[in-house]
XYZ file of C-alpha atoms in Angstrom:
435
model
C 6.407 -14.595 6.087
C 7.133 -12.903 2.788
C 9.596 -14.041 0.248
C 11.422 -12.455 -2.629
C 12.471 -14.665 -5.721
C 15.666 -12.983 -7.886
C 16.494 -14.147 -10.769
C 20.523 -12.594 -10.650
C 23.063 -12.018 -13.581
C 21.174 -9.085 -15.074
C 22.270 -5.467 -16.005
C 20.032 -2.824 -14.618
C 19.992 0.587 -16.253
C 18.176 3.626 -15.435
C 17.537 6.411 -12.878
C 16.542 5.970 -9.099
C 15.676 8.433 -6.731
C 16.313 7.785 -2.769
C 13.114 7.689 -0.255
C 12.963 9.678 2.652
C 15.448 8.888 5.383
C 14.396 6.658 8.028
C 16.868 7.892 10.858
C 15.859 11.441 10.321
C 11.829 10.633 10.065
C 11.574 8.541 13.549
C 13.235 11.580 15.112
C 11.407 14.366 13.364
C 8.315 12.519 13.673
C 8.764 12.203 17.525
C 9.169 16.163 17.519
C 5.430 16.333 16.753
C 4.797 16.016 20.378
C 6.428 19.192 21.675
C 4.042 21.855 20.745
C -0.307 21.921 20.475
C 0.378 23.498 16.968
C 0.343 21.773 13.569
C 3.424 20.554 11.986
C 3.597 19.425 8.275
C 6.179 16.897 7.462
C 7.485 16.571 3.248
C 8.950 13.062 2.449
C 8.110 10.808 4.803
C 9.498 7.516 3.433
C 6.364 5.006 3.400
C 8.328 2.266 5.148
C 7.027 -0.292 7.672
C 9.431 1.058 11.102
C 8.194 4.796 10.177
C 4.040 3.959 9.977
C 4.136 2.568 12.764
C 4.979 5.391 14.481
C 2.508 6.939 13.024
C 0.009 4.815 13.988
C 1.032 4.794 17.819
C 0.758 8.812 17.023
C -2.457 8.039 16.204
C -2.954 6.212 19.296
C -1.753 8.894 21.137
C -4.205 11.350 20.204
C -2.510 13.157 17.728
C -4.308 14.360 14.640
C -2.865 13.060 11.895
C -3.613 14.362 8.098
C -2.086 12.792 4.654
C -2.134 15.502 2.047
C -0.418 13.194 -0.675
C 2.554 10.981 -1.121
C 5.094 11.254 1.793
C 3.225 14.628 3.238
C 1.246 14.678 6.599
C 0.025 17.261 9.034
C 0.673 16.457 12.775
C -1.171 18.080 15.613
C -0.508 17.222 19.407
C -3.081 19.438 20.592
C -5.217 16.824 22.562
C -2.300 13.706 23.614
C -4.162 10.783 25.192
C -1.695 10.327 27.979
C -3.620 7.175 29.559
C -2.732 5.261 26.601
C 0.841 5.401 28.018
C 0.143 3.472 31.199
C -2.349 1.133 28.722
C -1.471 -2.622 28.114
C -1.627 -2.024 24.698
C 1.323 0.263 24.780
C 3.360 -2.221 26.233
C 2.570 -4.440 22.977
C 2.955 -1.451 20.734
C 5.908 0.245 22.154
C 8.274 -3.086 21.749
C 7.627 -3.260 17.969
C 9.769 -0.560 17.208
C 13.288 1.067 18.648
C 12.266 4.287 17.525
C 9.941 4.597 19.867
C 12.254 5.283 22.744
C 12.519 9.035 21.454
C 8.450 9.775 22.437
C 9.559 10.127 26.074
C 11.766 13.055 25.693
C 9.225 15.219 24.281
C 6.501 14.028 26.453
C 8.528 14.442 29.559
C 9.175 17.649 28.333
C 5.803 18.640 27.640
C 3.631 16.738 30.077
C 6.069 15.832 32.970
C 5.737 11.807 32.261
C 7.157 9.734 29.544
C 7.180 5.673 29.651
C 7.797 3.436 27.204
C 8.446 -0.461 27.095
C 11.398 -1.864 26.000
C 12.329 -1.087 22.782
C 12.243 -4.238 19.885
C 14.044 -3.224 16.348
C 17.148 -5.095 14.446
C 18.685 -8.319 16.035
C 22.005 -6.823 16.140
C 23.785 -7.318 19.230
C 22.743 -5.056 22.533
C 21.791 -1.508 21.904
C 21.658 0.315 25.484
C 18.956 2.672 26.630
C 21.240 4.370 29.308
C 22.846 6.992 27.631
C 18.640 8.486 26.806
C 17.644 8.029 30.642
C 21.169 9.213 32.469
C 20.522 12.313 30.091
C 16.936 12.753 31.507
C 17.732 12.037 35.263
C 20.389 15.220 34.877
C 18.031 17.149 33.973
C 15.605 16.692 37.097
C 13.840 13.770 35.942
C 12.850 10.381 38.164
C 13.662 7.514 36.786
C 11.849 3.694 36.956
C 11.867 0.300 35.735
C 9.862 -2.597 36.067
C 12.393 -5.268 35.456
C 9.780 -7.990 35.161
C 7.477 -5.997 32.340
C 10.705 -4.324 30.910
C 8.920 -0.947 31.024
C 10.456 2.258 31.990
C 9.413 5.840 32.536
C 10.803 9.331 33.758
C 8.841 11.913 35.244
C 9.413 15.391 36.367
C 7.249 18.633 37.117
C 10.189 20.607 35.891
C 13.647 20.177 34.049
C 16.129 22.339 34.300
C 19.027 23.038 32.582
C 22.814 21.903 33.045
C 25.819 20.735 31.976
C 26.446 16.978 30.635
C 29.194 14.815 28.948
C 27.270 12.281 27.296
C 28.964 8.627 26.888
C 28.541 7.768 23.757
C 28.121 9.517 21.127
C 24.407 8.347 20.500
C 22.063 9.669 17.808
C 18.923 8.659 19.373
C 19.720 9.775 23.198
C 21.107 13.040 21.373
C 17.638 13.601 19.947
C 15.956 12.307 23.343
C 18.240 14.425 25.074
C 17.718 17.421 22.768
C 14.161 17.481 22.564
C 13.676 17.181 26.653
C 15.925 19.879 26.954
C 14.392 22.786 24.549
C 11.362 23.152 26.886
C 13.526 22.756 30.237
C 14.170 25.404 32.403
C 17.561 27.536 31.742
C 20.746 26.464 29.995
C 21.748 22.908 28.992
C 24.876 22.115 27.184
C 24.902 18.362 25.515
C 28.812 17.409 24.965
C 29.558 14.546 22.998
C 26.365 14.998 20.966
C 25.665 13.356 18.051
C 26.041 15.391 14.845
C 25.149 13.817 11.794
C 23.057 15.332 9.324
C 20.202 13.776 10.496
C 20.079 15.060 13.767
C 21.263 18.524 12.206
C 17.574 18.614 10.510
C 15.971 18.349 13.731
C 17.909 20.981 15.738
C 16.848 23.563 12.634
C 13.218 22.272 12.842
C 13.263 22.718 16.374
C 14.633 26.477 15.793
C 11.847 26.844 13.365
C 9.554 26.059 16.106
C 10.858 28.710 18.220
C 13.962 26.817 20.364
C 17.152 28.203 20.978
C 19.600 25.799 19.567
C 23.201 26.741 18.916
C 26.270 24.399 17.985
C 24.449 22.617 15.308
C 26.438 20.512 13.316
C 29.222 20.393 15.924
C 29.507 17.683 19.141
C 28.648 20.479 21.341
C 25.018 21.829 21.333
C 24.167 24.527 23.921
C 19.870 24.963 24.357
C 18.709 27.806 26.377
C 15.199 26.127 27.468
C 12.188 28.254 26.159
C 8.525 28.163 27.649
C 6.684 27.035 24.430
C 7.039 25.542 20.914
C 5.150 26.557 17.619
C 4.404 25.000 14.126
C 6.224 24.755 11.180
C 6.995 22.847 7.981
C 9.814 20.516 6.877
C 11.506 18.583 4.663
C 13.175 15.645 5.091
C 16.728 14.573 3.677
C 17.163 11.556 1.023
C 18.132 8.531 2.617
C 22.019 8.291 2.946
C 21.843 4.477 3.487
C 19.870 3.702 0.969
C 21.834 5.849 -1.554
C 25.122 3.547 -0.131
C 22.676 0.540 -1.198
C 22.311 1.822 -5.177
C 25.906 2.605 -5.226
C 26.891 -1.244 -4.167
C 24.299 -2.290 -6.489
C 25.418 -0.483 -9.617
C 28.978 -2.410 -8.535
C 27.859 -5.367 -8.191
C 25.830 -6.176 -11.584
C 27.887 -4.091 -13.601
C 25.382 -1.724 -14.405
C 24.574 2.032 -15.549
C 22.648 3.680 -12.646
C 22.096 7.638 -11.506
C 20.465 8.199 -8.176
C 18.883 11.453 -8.600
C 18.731 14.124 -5.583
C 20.856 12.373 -3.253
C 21.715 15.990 -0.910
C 25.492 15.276 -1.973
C 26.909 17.527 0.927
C 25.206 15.716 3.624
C 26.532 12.247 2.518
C 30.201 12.484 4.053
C 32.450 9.970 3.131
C 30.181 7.366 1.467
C 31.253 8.575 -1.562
C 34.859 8.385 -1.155
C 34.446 5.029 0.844
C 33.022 3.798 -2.417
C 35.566 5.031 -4.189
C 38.559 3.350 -1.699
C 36.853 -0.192 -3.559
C 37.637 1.095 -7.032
C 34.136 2.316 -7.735
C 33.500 5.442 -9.672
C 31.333 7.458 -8.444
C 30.554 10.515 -9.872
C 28.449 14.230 -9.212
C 26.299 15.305 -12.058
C 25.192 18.450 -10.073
C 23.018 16.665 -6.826
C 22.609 13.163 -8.372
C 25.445 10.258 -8.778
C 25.754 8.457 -11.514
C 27.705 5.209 -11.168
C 29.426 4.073 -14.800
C 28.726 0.066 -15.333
C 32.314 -1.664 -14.102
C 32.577 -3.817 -16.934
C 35.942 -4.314 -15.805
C 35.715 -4.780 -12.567
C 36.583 -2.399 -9.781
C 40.205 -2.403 -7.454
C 40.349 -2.158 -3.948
C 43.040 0.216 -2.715
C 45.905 -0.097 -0.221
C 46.911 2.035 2.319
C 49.954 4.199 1.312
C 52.730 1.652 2.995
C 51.170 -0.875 0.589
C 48.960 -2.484 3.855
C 45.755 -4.122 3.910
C 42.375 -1.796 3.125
C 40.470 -1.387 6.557
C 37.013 -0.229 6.500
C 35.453 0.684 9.888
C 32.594 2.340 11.004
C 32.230 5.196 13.423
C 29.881 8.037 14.808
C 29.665 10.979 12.454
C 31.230 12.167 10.356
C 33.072 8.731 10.400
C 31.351 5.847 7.781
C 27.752 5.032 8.885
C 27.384 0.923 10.265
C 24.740 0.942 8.331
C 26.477 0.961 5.213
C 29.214 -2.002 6.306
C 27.342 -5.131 5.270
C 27.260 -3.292 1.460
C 30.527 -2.825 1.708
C 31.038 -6.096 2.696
C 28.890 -7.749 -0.060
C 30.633 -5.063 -3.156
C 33.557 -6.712 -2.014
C 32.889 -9.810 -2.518
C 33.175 -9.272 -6.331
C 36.322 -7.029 -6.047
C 40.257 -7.159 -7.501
C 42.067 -7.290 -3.744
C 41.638 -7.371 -0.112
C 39.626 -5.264 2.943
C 39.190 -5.996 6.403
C 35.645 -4.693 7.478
C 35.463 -4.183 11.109
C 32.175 -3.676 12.589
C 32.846 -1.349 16.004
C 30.020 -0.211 16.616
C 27.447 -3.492 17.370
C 28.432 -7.024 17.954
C 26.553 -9.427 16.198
C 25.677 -7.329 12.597
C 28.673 -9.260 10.504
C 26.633 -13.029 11.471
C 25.009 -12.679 7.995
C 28.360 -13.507 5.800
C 27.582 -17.558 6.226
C 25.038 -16.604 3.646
C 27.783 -15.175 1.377
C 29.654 -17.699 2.219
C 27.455 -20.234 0.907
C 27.171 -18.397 -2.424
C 30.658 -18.540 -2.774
C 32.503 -15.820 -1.428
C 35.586 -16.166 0.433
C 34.949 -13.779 3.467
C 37.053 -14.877 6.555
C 35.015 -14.436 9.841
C 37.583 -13.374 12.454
C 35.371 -12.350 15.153
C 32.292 -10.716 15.872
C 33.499 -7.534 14.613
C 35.864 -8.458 12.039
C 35.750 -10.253 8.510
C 38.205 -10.081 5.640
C 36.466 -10.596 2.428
C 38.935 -11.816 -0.779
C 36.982 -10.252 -3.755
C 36.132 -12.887 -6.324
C 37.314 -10.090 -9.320
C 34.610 -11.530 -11.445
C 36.602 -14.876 -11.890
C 34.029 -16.681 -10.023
C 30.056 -15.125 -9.640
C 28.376 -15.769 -6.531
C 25.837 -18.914 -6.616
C 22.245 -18.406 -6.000
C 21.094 -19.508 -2.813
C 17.808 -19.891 -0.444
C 18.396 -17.379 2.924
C 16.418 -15.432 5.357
C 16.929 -11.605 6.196
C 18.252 -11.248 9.861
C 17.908 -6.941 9.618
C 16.999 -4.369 7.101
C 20.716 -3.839 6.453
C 21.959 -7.449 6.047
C 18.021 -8.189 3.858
C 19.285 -4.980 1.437
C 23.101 -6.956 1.400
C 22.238 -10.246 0.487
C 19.634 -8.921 -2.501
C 22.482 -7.481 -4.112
C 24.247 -10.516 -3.837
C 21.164 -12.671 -5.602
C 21.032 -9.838 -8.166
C 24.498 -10.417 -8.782
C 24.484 -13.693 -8.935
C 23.758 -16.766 -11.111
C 20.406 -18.435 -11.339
C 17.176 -18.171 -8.934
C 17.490 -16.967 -5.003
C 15.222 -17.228 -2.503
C 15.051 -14.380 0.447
C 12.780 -14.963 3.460
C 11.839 -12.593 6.006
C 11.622 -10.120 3.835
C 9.542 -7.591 6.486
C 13.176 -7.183 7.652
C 13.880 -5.355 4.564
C 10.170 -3.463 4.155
C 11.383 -1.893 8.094
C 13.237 0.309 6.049
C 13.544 0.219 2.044
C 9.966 1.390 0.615
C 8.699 -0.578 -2.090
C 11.683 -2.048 -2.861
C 11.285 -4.575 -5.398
C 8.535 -2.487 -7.453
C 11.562 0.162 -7.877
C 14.372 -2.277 -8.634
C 12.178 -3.968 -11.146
C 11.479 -0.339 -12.934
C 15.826 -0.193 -13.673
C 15.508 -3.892 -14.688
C 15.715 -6.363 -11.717
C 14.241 -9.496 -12.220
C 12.732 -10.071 -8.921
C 9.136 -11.160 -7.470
C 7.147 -11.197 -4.126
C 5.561 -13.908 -3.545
């Protein structure tokens, strides 16, 4: 088990540029599957959740290519589909929640898609139904082995319809989606997802020769198409991991610019910020985030109530950014209730903060009011373990901001998703080791 040490109670200064975003890669990479021809994939962050997709790519028969730093050429043109029904996939398959979004395109493509139950962040339930209800209306059988927690769909043909999906959920979007361009006739997917994320893979679908229309709205109407080509693309800047600088800069009082952050796709994290008394401001595509050497103010709603921060499909505030707002807040002038809607066990972490010293009221699973410390009092350094990647990323910004030596454990929670981490924070000034 790795372990960072942090020395906190240091100014950083400098520039940092955002990796790849993880959400966007473990769909786009999953697209690979849907056509024989090659694909070639810009900015893939190098991040622990996204190679191993790769490598059960890899196992899947699909010719993989690194032509430098974050670029690869995929080609599906010879998919071992035995290793589906192997042993091995069962092991494989549960080490990562992003594999769920292989069966679309290989039910799609092949007529059979199976994958075990999913492993990924210990964050309260995260349902598989809205992915397989999705699949079984368009044509597809459905099983489960409860006792090996492995499921699979098969079909000879999908065909288009209609669907009101229940949730609005990213991944069954993209599962969804991706089954759908290569089914037979219309399909309309209400209640889809929208967020940039999955925007990028609608227009690399298009590129590849699907007929996608609605993009960017809840709404996306597919008229199915017989084949899929090659193409080339690009992925976005991570949006959560732009959130994470932004805290950071906040929370040790320090000078930073995060360069080519894709401002229009980042909603209201800016403005969220900015509801904590954080300036945050556009120099062109990059922010740059002035050091608060006074502090920062959370606001009040206009009849003078209590700041609520909540999270919510997009374009609402991503979840994944509520545990940094949580942490920034620790340190702020005022009040804000963070309510966590969206999973039920993500706000557990704040006993750490607690520990260090911040006053953070745990109402409920969902709920904590945090009483920012204005400076008065610095959070104590502390030894802790990483539950998730989100949480890890929250409670290093508290050691950085805090005085003397921490201690984080289970630190391949935050490699899942944060590439080369400490390496980059020590480049803007961090004092912080892995040992």
């Amino acid at each position: 088990m790795g372990t960072f040490r942090i020395e906190g109670g240091h100014r950083l200064k400098g520039s940092i540029q955002p990796q790849g975003a993880k959400n966007e890669a473990l769909q786009i990479l999953c697209a690979v599957l849907l056509t024989p021809e090659r694909i070639t994939i810009h900015n893939i962050p190098d991040i622990v959740d996204v190679n191993k997709l790769i490598d059960l790519l890899k196992k899947l028969g699909v010719k993989i290519e690194k032509l430098n730093k974050g670029s690869y050429t995929f080609q599906a043109d010879d998919v071992n589909l035995k290793y589906l029904e192997s042993n091995q996939f069962k092991i494989d398959g549960r080490g990562l929640r992003g594999s769920i979004m292989i069966v679309g395109p290989l039910l799609a493509r092949f007529g059979k898609g199976y994958i075990p139950k999913p492993g990924g962040d210990k964050i309260g339930r995260r349902r598989l139904d809205t992915h397989f209800e999705g699949l079984i209306k368009l044509g597809a059988k459905f099983g489960y082995s409860r006792e090996e927690q492995f499921y699979g769909v098969e079909a000879k043909k999908l065909k288009g319809t209609y669907m009101l999906l229940e949730e609005a959920s990213v991944t069954g979007t993209a599962n969804i989606l991706m089954a759908a361009v290569l089914a037979e006739g219309q399909t309309t997917i209400y209640n889809a997802a929208c967020e940039p994320y999955l925007q990028q893979l609608c227009k690399m679908l298009n590129r590849m020769g699907a007929k996608i229309s609605g993009v960017g709205s809840n709404m996306l109407i597919i008229d199915g198409v017989d084949s899929l080509g090659g193409t080339e693309h690009t992925m976005l800047p991570d949006m959560i991991e732009i959130g994470s600088w932004i805290g950071l800069a906040a929370m040790t009082k320090s000078e930073l610019t995060i360069t080519n952050v894709s401002w229009d796709d980042l909603g209201l994290i800016p403005e969220t910020f900015r509801k904590l008394g954080i300036t945050v401001e556009r120099q062109g595509d990059d922010i740059h985030i002035p050091a608060h050497t006074d502090g920062y103010e959370i606001q009040s709603f206009i009849d003078g109530s209590i700041l609520t921060i909540s999270d919510a499909p997009w374009p609402g505030f991503t979840p994944d950014l509520l545990s940094i707002i949580l942490v920034v807040a620790t340190q702020a002038r005022g009040s804000v209730l963070v309510h966590q809607k969206m999973f039920e066990s993500r706000l557990f972490f704040v006993d750490k903060l607690i520990d260090m010293g911040a006053k953070i009221i745990l109402c409920d699973p969902h709920r904590a009011t945090v009483i920012g410390h204005d400076y008065k009092s610095t959070l104590k350094a502390t030894t802790m373990t990483s539950p998730d990647i989100r949480a890890g990323v929250s409670l290093l910004i508290a050691a950085l901001s805090a005085k003397g030596t921490s201690t984080i454990q289970n630190i391949e929670q935050i490699d899942r998703g944060y590439e080369n981490i400490d390496e980059r924070l020590r480049a803007i000034g961090a004092k912080i080791e892995r040992i």
